[in-house]
Amino acid sequence: MKIAVIGVTGMVGNVMLNVLKERNFPITEFIPVASERSVGKIISFKGESYTVTSLEDAVSKQPDIALFSAGGNTSLEWAPKFAEVGTTVIDNSSAWRMDLTKKLIVPEINATQLSKADKIIANPNCSTIQMVMVLAPLHKKYTIKRIVVSTYQSISGTGVKAVKQLENELTGVKGEMAYPYPIHRNAIPHCDVFEENGYTKEEMKLVRETQKILDDRTIAVTATAVRIPTSGGHSEAVNIEFENDFDINNVRQLLNNTSGIVIQDNIDTNTYPMPIYAEGKDDVFVGRIRRDGSQPNSLNLWIVSDNLRKGAATNAIQIAEYLIANDLI
Ligand code: 2RA
């Protein structure tokens, strides 16, 4: 496969290269692409050196697949240009996620929707991916009525500037600030920008993308997204109200038997998921599974996953793998 990675010098782009290598993705030609200011830079991939090229040049090479993680504006402008030359675009930005003509895919849940006609495919938001991975099997069995989710999000989701700000705060170095206040020893209830309704875009992604991926607009979702000083992954406290009652052991068994989910849940041994141990892994980790006795048919659980891997790079590459395996490219 001739594959282009757009945004190759960014945090997700870098993780994409690691995952492509780890999964031995079938690549016959690799095209690293970044913004004008990075064109000409030399990067290393699978032991070889490559020169970063421009979007114009990459389109002219007509790649089979283009993995985008370069922001929404770049995706809006360039994804159609790649699609026009026959490239299948898998885009990690929010640009195409809610477009009614585009598919929003978590392979374990809805890859079967995909067809050869899909030339621009949207990768969901990281905090959505880890949550719907757990919700999908539960929704299928018990029918979800309402979700209340609070997220505790890694600063790596903000970007390299925020990671650097935290490092500087820890080492006492004065440097550029991603936030106008400290990240260290703080919790910032502000991920992405605020919308008119007082919720942030991050919170509304959890609402809108969840309904689209589970293909059920009747699911009520409310979210609070918080940035915390960790870098390994996003954590989520999720409260689910079902239409139907459940047996807690059946819930565990169902999640345990779901591909991509690992249960870490034993209060006798203080076993539960934590981002510091999820970092670098592709699984979605679930723990603190317990009935919510405050209302019928309700469950609490804790979900943790590496936001740069299953939350971004790995999910996108799994979509590409699915397309290849099903002759859709
Ligand atoms: C965040 N979900 O964590 C977004 C991804 N950049 O800020």
mmCIF file of C-alpha atoms and ligand atoms in Angstrom:
data_model
loop_
_atom_site.group_PDB
_atom_site.id
_atom_site.type_symbol
_atom_site.label_atom_id
_atom_site.label_comp_id
_atom_site.label_asym_id
_atom_site.label_seq_id
_atom_site.Cartn_x
_atom_site.Cartn_y
_atom_site.Cartn_z
ATOM 1 C CA MET A 1 0.000 0.000 0.000
ATOM 2 C CA LYS A 2 1.133 3.539 -0.814
ATOM 3 C CA ILE A 3 0.367 5.404 2.409
ATOM 4 C CA ALA A 4 0.619 9.083 3.285
ATOM 5 C CA VAL A 5 0.636 10.298 6.887
ATOM 6 C CA ILE A 6 -0.520 13.910 7.046
ATOM 7 C CA GLY A 7 0.667 15.673 10.205
ATOM 8 C CA VAL A 8 3.547 13.257 10.574
ATOM 9 C CA THR A 9 5.527 15.560 12.900
ATOM 10 C CA GLY A 10 2.661 15.973 15.396
ATOM 11 C CA MET A 11 2.022 13.870 18.515
ATOM 12 C CA VAL A 12 -0.628 11.642 16.908
ATOM 13 C CA GLY A 13 1.333 11.488 13.635
ATOM 14 C CA ASN A 14 4.329 10.204 15.544
ATOM 15 C CA VAL A 15 2.235 7.547 17.293
ATOM 16 C CA MET A 16 0.797 6.557 13.897
ATOM 17 C CA LEU A 17 4.331 5.740 12.718
ATOM 18 C CA ASN A 18 4.957 3.608 15.805
ATOM 19 C CA VAL A 19 1.681 1.734 15.375
ATOM 20 C CA LEU A 20 2.189 1.201 11.602
ATOM 21 C CA LYS A 21 5.557 -0.353 12.423
ATOM 22 C CA GLU A 22 4.301 -2.441 15.352
ATOM 23 C CA ARG A 23 1.407 -3.845 13.315
ATOM 24 C CA ASN A 24 3.615 -4.459 10.301
ATOM 25 C CA PHE A 25 1.152 -2.534 8.152
ATOM 26 C CA PRO A 26 1.656 -3.458 4.451
ATOM 27 C CA ILE A 27 3.451 -0.420 3.040
ATOM 28 C CA THR A 28 5.046 -0.345 -0.420
ATOM 29 C CA GLU A 29 5.611 3.428 -0.390
ATOM 30 C CA PHE A 30 5.594 5.788 2.608
ATOM 31 C CA ILE A 31 4.834 9.514 2.127
ATOM 32 C CA PRO A 32 5.433 11.698 5.238
ATOM 33 C CA VAL A 33 3.523 14.972 5.004
ATOM 34 C CA ALA A 34 3.495 18.053 7.212
ATOM 35 C CA SER A 35 2.866 21.776 7.065
ATOM 36 C CA GLU A 36 5.068 24.032 4.949
ATOM 37 C CA ARG A 37 7.318 24.861 7.905
ATOM 38 C CA SER A 38 8.269 21.167 8.288
ATOM 39 C CA VAL A 39 8.717 20.351 4.579
ATOM 40 C CA GLY A 40 12.272 19.185 3.988
ATOM 41 C CA LYS A 41 12.749 17.853 7.522
ATOM 42 C CA ILE A 42 14.202 14.343 7.696
ATOM 43 C CA ILE A 43 12.271 11.793 9.738
ATOM 44 C CA SER A 44 12.998 8.176 10.522
ATOM 45 C CA PHE A 45 10.490 5.390 9.921
ATOM 46 C CA LYS A 46 11.260 1.680 10.275
ATOM 47 C CA GLY A 47 14.993 2.392 10.201
ATOM 48 C CA GLU A 48 14.860 4.437 6.997
ATOM 49 C CA SER A 49 15.177 8.213 6.571
ATOM 50 C CA TYR A 50 12.468 10.103 4.740
ATOM 51 C CA THR A 51 12.105 13.737 3.709
ATOM 52 C CA VAL A 52 8.868 15.358 4.809
ATOM 53 C CA THR A 53 6.927 16.549 1.799
ATOM 54 C CA SER A 54 4.061 18.940 1.066
ATOM 55 C CA LEU A 55 0.376 18.230 0.690
ATOM 56 C CA GLU A 56 0.518 19.217 -2.981
ATOM 57 C CA ASP A 57 3.306 16.746 -3.648
ATOM 58 C CA ALA A 58 1.556 13.983 -1.687
ATOM 59 C CA VAL A 59 -1.686 14.365 -3.667
ATOM 60 C CA SER A 60 0.272 14.150 -6.932
ATOM 61 C CA LYS A 61 1.666 10.801 -5.756
ATOM 62 C CA GLN A 62 -1.932 9.462 -5.476
ATOM 63 C CA PRO A 63 -1.522 7.365 -2.296
ATOM 64 C CA ASP A 64 -3.894 4.474 -1.656
ATOM 65 C CA ILE A 65 -4.497 5.674 1.916
ATOM 66 C CA ALA A 66 -3.956 9.028 3.631
ATOM 67 C CA LEU A 67 -4.029 9.088 7.426
ATOM 68 C CA PHE A 68 -4.778 12.649 8.500
ATOM 69 C CA SER A 69 -4.004 14.173 11.882
ATOM 70 C CA ALA A 70 -3.331 17.789 10.975
ATOM 71 C CA GLY A 71 -6.309 19.723 12.266
ATOM 72 C CA GLY A 72 -9.763 20.334 10.920
ATOM 73 C CA ASN A 73 -8.951 23.131 8.473
ATOM 74 C CA THR A 74 -6.311 21.049 6.691
ATOM 75 C CA SER A 75 -8.723 18.104 6.526
ATOM 76 C CA LEU A 76 -11.563 20.219 5.166
ATOM 77 C CA GLU A 77 -9.334 21.626 2.411
ATOM 78 C CA TRP A 78 -7.227 18.592 1.515
ATOM 79 C CA ALA A 79 -9.219 15.423 2.216
ATOM 80 C CA PRO A 80 -11.454 16.049 -0.839
ATOM 81 C CA LYS A 81 -8.371 16.636 -3.025
ATOM 82 C CA PHE A 82 -6.923 13.270 -2.003
ATOM 83 C CA ALA A 83 -10.314 11.590 -2.457
ATOM 84 C CA GLU A 84 -10.539 13.051 -5.974
ATOM 85 C CA VAL A 85 -7.364 11.196 -7.002
ATOM 86 C CA GLY A 86 -8.720 7.953 -5.557
ATOM 87 C CA THR A 87 -7.084 8.043 -2.120
ATOM 88 C CA THR A 88 -9.032 6.737 0.866
ATOM 89 C CA VAL A 89 -8.720 9.319 3.651
ATOM 90 C CA ILE A 90 -9.013 8.386 7.319
ATOM 91 C CA ASP A 91 -9.226 11.652 9.215
ATOM 92 C CA ASN A 92 -8.525 12.073 12.922
ATOM 93 C CA SER A 93 -9.817 15.656 13.095
ATOM 94 C CA SER A 94 -13.397 16.607 13.926
ATOM 95 C CA ALA A 95 -13.906 18.086 10.443
ATOM 96 C CA TRP A 96 -15.993 15.286 8.904
ATOM 97 C CA ARG A 97 -17.307 13.429 11.975
ATOM 98 C CA MET A 98 -20.821 14.896 11.999
ATOM 99 C CA ASP A 99 -21.101 15.180 8.195
ATOM 100 C CA LEU A 100 -24.176 13.133 7.291
ATOM 101 C CA THR A 101 -22.430 11.746 4.193
ATOM 102 C CA LYS A 102 -19.374 10.496 6.115
ATOM 103 C CA LYS A 103 -18.967 7.418 8.299
ATOM 104 C CA LEU A 104 -17.701 7.733 11.901
ATOM 105 C CA ILE A 105 -15.979 4.435 12.631
ATOM 106 C CA VAL A 106 -14.788 2.363 15.565
ATOM 107 C CA PRO A 107 -13.958 -0.911 13.793
ATOM 108 C CA GLU A 108 -15.130 -3.188 16.615
ATOM 109 C CA ILE A 109 -18.540 -1.481 16.542
ATOM 110 C CA ASN A 110 -19.522 -0.347 13.043
ATOM 111 C CA ALA A 111 -16.842 -1.098 10.451
ATOM 112 C CA THR A 112 -19.380 -3.207 8.562
ATOM 113 C CA GLN A 113 -20.964 0.093 7.445
ATOM 114 C CA LEU A 114 -17.916 0.774 5.260
ATOM 115 C CA SER A 115 -17.953 0.399 1.475
ATOM 116 C CA LYS A 116 -15.634 1.093 -1.461
ATOM 117 C CA ALA A 117 -17.534 4.367 -1.950
ATOM 118 C CA ASP A 118 -16.246 5.753 1.351
ATOM 119 C CA LYS A 119 -13.265 7.906 0.383
ATOM 120 C CA ILE A 120 -13.300 10.135 3.478
ATOM 121 C CA ILE A 121 -13.786 8.253 6.760
ATOM 122 C CA ALA A 122 -13.874 10.012 10.132
ATOM 123 C CA ASN A 123 -11.984 8.762 13.168
ATOM 124 C CA PRO A 124 -13.976 9.627 16.336
ATOM 125 C CA ASN A 125 -12.691 11.781 19.174
ATOM 126 C CA CYS A 126 -10.421 9.952 21.627
ATOM 127 C CA SER A 127 -12.727 10.334 24.638
ATOM 128 C CA THR A 128 -15.639 9.057 22.540
ATOM 129 C CA ILE A 129 -13.800 5.986 21.225
ATOM 130 C CA GLN A 130 -12.925 4.581 24.646
ATOM 131 C CA MET A 131 -16.434 5.196 25.956
ATOM 132 C CA VAL A 132 -18.361 3.674 23.031
ATOM 133 C CA MET A 133 -16.084 0.640 23.011
ATOM 134 C CA VAL A 134 -17.666 -0.195 26.380
ATOM 135 C CA LEU A 135 -21.146 1.152 25.696
ATOM 136 C CA ALA A 136 -21.703 -0.693 22.409
ATOM 137 C CA PRO A 137 -22.005 -4.252 23.793
ATOM 138 C CA LEU A 138 -24.005 -3.000 26.790
ATOM 139 C CA HIS A 139 -26.385 -1.031 24.567
ATOM 140 C CA LYS A 140 -26.951 -4.067 22.362
ATOM 141 C CA LYS A 141 -27.866 -6.236 25.370
ATOM 142 C CA TYR A 142 -29.605 -3.826 27.770
ATOM 143 C CA THR A 143 -30.563 -0.731 25.675
ATOM 144 C CA ILE A 144 -29.025 2.442 27.058
ATOM 145 C CA LYS A 145 -31.406 5.230 28.070
ATOM 146 C CA ARG A 146 -28.992 7.840 29.506
ATOM 147 C CA ILE A 147 -25.284 8.373 30.074
ATOM 148 C CA VAL A 148 -23.634 10.762 32.514
ATOM 149 C CA VAL A 149 -19.878 10.941 31.923
ATOM 150 C CA SER A 150 -17.106 12.907 33.604
ATOM 151 C CA THR A 151 -13.723 12.741 31.905
ATOM 152 C CA TYR A 152 -10.243 13.196 33.385
ATOM 153 C CA GLN A 153 -8.192 13.908 30.298
ATOM 154 C CA SER A 154 -4.476 13.692 29.677
ATOM 155 C CA ILE A 155 -2.747 16.917 28.732
ATOM 156 C CA SER A 156 -1.354 15.067 25.716
ATOM 157 C CA GLY A 157 -4.834 15.602 24.235
ATOM 158 C CA THR A 158 -4.222 19.345 24.266
ATOM 159 C CA GLY A 159 -0.939 18.947 22.437
ATOM 160 C CA VAL A 160 2.797 19.194 22.802
ATOM 161 C CA LYS A 161 2.652 22.774 24.179
ATOM 162 C CA ALA A 162 0.617 21.618 27.202
ATOM 163 C CA VAL A 163 2.888 18.626 27.801
ATOM 164 C CA LYS A 164 5.841 21.045 27.744
ATOM 165 C CA GLN A 165 4.057 23.475 30.104
ATOM 166 C CA LEU A 166 3.559 20.694 32.668
ATOM 167 C CA GLU A 167 7.181 19.571 32.315
ATOM 168 C CA ASN A 168 8.333 23.178 32.830
ATOM 169 C CA GLU A 169 6.117 23.567 35.884
ATOM 170 C CA LEU A 170 7.585 20.403 37.370
ATOM 171 C CA THR A 171 11.173 21.489 36.671
ATOM 172 C CA GLY A 172 10.641 25.147 37.522
ATOM 173 C CA VAL A 173 11.520 26.293 33.996
ATOM 174 C CA LYS A 174 9.750 29.385 32.638
ATOM 175 C CA GLY A 175 8.330 28.627 29.207
ATOM 176 C CA GLU A 176 5.453 29.002 26.759
ATOM 177 C CA MET A 177 2.027 28.408 28.321
ATOM 178 C CA ALA A 178 -0.727 26.353 26.667
ATOM 179 C CA TYR A 179 -3.047 27.425 29.481
ATOM 180 C CA PRO A 180 -3.114 30.821 31.276
ATOM 181 C CA TYR A 181 -2.929 28.957 34.609
ATOM 182 C CA PRO A 182 -0.969 26.080 36.117
ATOM 183 C CA ILE A 183 -1.596 22.499 34.983
ATOM 184 C CA HIS A 184 0.408 20.922 37.832
ATOM 185 C CA ARG A 185 -1.712 20.295 40.975
ATOM 186 C CA ASN A 186 -4.748 21.559 39.073
ATOM 187 C CA ALA A 187 -7.890 20.270 37.336
ATOM 188 C CA ILE A 188 -9.121 22.374 34.403
ATOM 189 C CA PRO A 189 -12.831 21.966 33.489
ATOM 190 C CA HIS A 190 -12.195 23.180 29.962
ATOM 191 C CA CYS A 191 -11.278 20.876 27.035
ATOM 192 C CA ASP A 192 -11.538 22.553 23.609
ATOM 193 C CA VAL A 193 -13.740 25.662 23.251
ATOM 194 C CA PHE A 194 -17.095 26.573 24.794
ATOM 195 C CA GLU A 195 -20.288 26.424 22.729
ATOM 196 C CA GLU A 196 -23.343 28.656 23.122
ATOM 197 C CA ASN A 197 -24.987 26.122 25.458
ATOM 198 C CA GLY A 198 -22.217 26.395 28.050
ATOM 199 C CA TYR A 199 -20.717 23.013 27.191
ATOM 200 C CA THR A 200 -17.310 22.609 25.552
ATOM 201 C CA LYS A 201 -16.873 21.092 22.099
ATOM 202 C CA GLU A 202 -15.189 18.142 23.828
ATOM 203 C CA GLU A 203 -18.304 17.534 25.910
ATOM 204 C CA MET A 204 -20.626 17.856 22.928
ATOM 205 C CA LYS A 205 -18.453 15.423 20.926
ATOM 206 C CA LEU A 206 -19.206 12.841 23.612
ATOM 207 C CA VAL A 207 -22.919 13.506 23.063
ATOM 208 C CA ARG A 208 -23.116 13.766 19.282
ATOM 209 C CA GLU A 209 -20.497 11.193 18.286
ATOM 210 C CA THR A 210 -21.827 8.580 20.714
ATOM 211 C CA GLN A 211 -25.330 8.869 19.240
ATOM 212 C CA LYS A 212 -23.937 8.614 15.682
ATOM 213 C CA ILE A 213 -21.663 5.632 16.336
ATOM 214 C CA LEU A 214 -24.328 3.708 18.276
ATOM 215 C CA ASP A 215 -26.845 4.853 15.648
ATOM 216 C CA ASP A 216 -29.383 5.869 18.282
ATOM 217 C CA ARG A 217 -30.365 9.526 18.772
ATOM 218 C CA THR A 218 -32.639 8.578 21.668
ATOM 219 C CA ILE A 219 -29.646 7.956 23.945
ATOM 220 C CA ALA A 220 -29.427 10.921 26.324
ATOM 221 C CA VAL A 221 -25.848 11.935 27.080
ATOM 222 C CA THR A 222 -24.454 14.635 29.336
ATOM 223 C CA ALA A 223 -20.742 15.222 29.857
ATOM 224 C CA THR A 224 -18.186 17.188 31.840
ATOM 225 C CA ALA A 225 -14.670 17.118 30.376
ATOM 226 C CA VAL A 226 -11.763 17.971 32.677
ATOM 227 C CA ARG A 227 -8.049 18.296 31.919
ATOM 228 C CA ILE A 228 -5.721 16.851 34.554
ATOM 229 C CA PRO A 229 -1.922 16.727 34.866
ATOM 230 C CA THR A 230 -1.370 13.249 33.466
ATOM 231 C CA SER A 231 -0.001 12.276 30.054
ATOM 232 C CA GLY A 232 -0.737 8.557 29.717
ATOM 233 C CA GLY A 233 -4.381 8.500 28.752
ATOM 234 C CA HIS A 234 -7.923 9.617 29.348
ATOM 235 C CA SER A 235 -10.037 8.358 32.227
ATOM 236 C CA GLU A 236 -13.829 8.479 32.411
ATOM 237 C CA ALA A 237 -16.347 7.965 35.200
ATOM 238 C CA VAL A 238 -19.470 6.744 33.398
ATOM 239 C CA ASN A 239 -22.948 6.318 34.813
ATOM 240 C CA ILE A 240 -25.339 4.378 32.552
ATOM 241 C CA GLU A 241 -29.087 4.047 32.896
ATOM 242 C CA PHE A 242 -30.547 1.153 30.898
ATOM 243 C CA GLU A 243 -34.070 0.474 29.717
ATOM 244 C CA ASN A 244 -33.685 -3.048 31.111
ATOM 245 C CA ASP A 245 -32.235 -4.503 34.297
ATOM 246 C CA PHE A 246 -28.996 -6.451 34.276
ATOM 247 C CA ASP A 247 -27.002 -8.947 36.280
ATOM 248 C CA ILE A 248 -23.642 -7.439 37.289
ATOM 249 C CA ASN A 249 -21.808 -10.697 36.622
ATOM 250 C CA ASN A 250 -23.311 -10.891 33.149
ATOM 251 C CA VAL A 251 -22.114 -7.313 32.554
ATOM 252 C CA ARG A 252 -18.578 -8.302 33.539
ATOM 253 C CA GLN A 253 -18.692 -11.413 31.377
ATOM 254 C CA LEU A 254 -20.032 -9.475 28.381
ATOM 255 C CA LEU A 255 -17.274 -6.856 28.654
ATOM 256 C CA ASN A 256 -14.639 -9.496 29.302
ATOM 257 C CA ASN A 257 -15.651 -11.255 26.085
ATOM 258 C CA THR A 258 -15.537 -8.042 24.019
ATOM 259 C CA SER A 259 -12.477 -7.647 21.777
ATOM 260 C CA GLY A 260 -10.353 -4.645 22.734
ATOM 261 C CA ILE A 261 -11.658 -4.440 26.309
ATOM 262 C CA VAL A 262 -9.652 -5.532 29.372
ATOM 263 C CA ILE A 263 -11.342 -5.658 32.784
ATOM 264 C CA GLN A 264 -9.182 -4.583 35.738
ATOM 265 C CA ASP A 265 -11.568 -4.737 38.663
ATOM 266 C CA ASN A 266 -10.865 -6.154 42.111
ATOM 267 C CA ILE A 267 -11.353 -3.904 45.145
ATOM 268 C CA ASP A 268 -9.818 -6.564 47.409
ATOM 269 C CA THR A 269 -6.496 -6.064 45.661
ATOM 270 C CA ASN A 270 -7.017 -2.399 44.722
ATOM 271 C CA THR A 271 -7.056 -3.412 41.073
ATOM 272 C CA TYR A 272 -8.546 -0.793 38.735
ATOM 273 C CA PRO A 273 -7.444 0.970 35.519
ATOM 274 C CA MET A 274 -5.099 3.948 35.724
ATOM 275 C CA PRO A 275 -3.709 6.025 32.829
ATOM 276 C CA ILE A 276 -0.111 5.611 33.924
ATOM 277 C CA TYR A 277 -0.451 1.868 33.186
ATOM 278 C CA ALA A 278 -2.635 2.272 30.068
ATOM 279 C CA GLU A 279 -0.032 4.395 28.280
ATOM 280 C CA GLY A 280 1.365 2.768 25.158
ATOM 281 C CA LYS A 281 -1.324 0.073 25.051
ATOM 282 C CA ASP A 282 -4.272 -0.247 22.634
ATOM 283 C CA ASP A 283 -6.811 -1.791 24.983
ATOM 284 C CA VAL A 284 -9.675 -0.009 26.701
ATOM 285 C CA PHE A 285 -9.456 -0.803 30.393
ATOM 286 C CA VAL A 286 -12.602 -1.033 32.562
ATOM 287 C CA GLY A 287 -12.958 -1.227 36.340
ATOM 288 C CA ARG A 288 -14.972 -0.021 39.350
ATOM 289 C CA ILE A 289 -17.929 -1.862 37.789
ATOM 290 C CA ARG A 290 -20.820 -1.505 40.249
ATOM 291 C CA ARG A 291 -24.567 -1.079 40.332
ATOM 292 C CA ASP A 292 -25.853 2.447 40.936
ATOM 293 C CA GLY A 293 -28.368 1.817 43.716
ATOM 294 C CA SER A 294 -29.671 5.379 43.530
ATOM 295 C CA GLN A 295 -31.886 4.528 40.569
ATOM 296 C CA PRO A 296 -33.155 1.381 38.791
ATOM 297 C CA ASN A 297 -31.276 -0.352 35.947
ATOM 298 C CA SER A 298 -28.176 1.815 36.442
ATOM 299 C CA LEU A 299 -24.462 1.058 36.450
ATOM 300 C CA ASN A 300 -21.245 2.938 37.277
ATOM 301 C CA LEU A 301 -17.884 2.142 35.750
ATOM 302 C CA TRP A 302 -14.443 3.609 35.171
ATOM 303 C CA ILE A 303 -12.862 3.546 31.689
ATOM 304 C CA VAL A 304 -9.224 4.286 30.866
ATOM 305 C CA SER A 305 -7.338 4.220 27.573
ATOM 306 C CA ASP A 306 -4.314 5.781 25.859
ATOM 307 C CA ASN A 307 -5.862 8.710 23.995
ATOM 308 C CA LEU A 308 -3.069 8.815 21.413
ATOM 309 C CA ARG A 309 -3.355 5.096 20.571
ATOM 310 C CA LYS A 310 -6.834 3.515 20.572
ATOM 311 C CA GLY A 311 -8.126 7.061 20.980
ATOM 312 C CA ALA A 312 -6.490 8.162 17.728
ATOM 313 C CA ALA A 313 -3.645 6.421 15.852
ATOM 314 C CA THR A 314 -4.533 2.767 16.429
ATOM 315 C CA ASN A 315 -8.241 3.208 15.717
ATOM 316 C CA ALA A 316 -7.418 4.960 12.422
ATOM 317 C CA ILE A 317 -4.994 2.220 11.414
ATOM 318 C CA GLN A 318 -7.484 -0.486 12.388
ATOM 319 C CA ILE A 319 -9.957 1.162 9.999
ATOM 320 C CA ALA A 320 -7.316 0.968 7.240
ATOM 321 C CA GLU A 321 -6.640 -2.694 8.098
ATOM 322 C CA TYR A 322 -10.366 -3.440 7.886
ATOM 323 C CA LEU A 323 -10.600 -1.765 4.457
ATOM 324 C CA ILE A 324 -7.682 -3.832 3.148
ATOM 325 C CA ALA A 325 -8.926 -7.090 4.677
ATOM 326 C CA ASN A 326 -12.355 -6.584 3.081
ATOM 327 C CA ASP A 327 -11.081 -5.426 -0.340
ATOM 328 C CA LEU A 328 -12.597 -1.964 0.154
ATOM 329 C CA ILE A 329 -9.459 -0.200 -1.067
HETATM 330 C C1 2RA B 1 -8.441 16.329 23.751
HETATM 331 N N1 2RA B 1 -10.073 14.906 22.731
HETATM 332 O O1 2RA B 1 -8.126 15.453 24.558
HETATM 333 C C2 2RA B 1 -9.117 15.936 22.456
HETATM 334 C C3 2RA B 1 -8.162 15.464 21.411
HETATM 335 N N2 2RA B 1 -7.221 16.355 21.034
HETATM 336 O O2 2RA B 1 -8.222 17.537 23.904
#
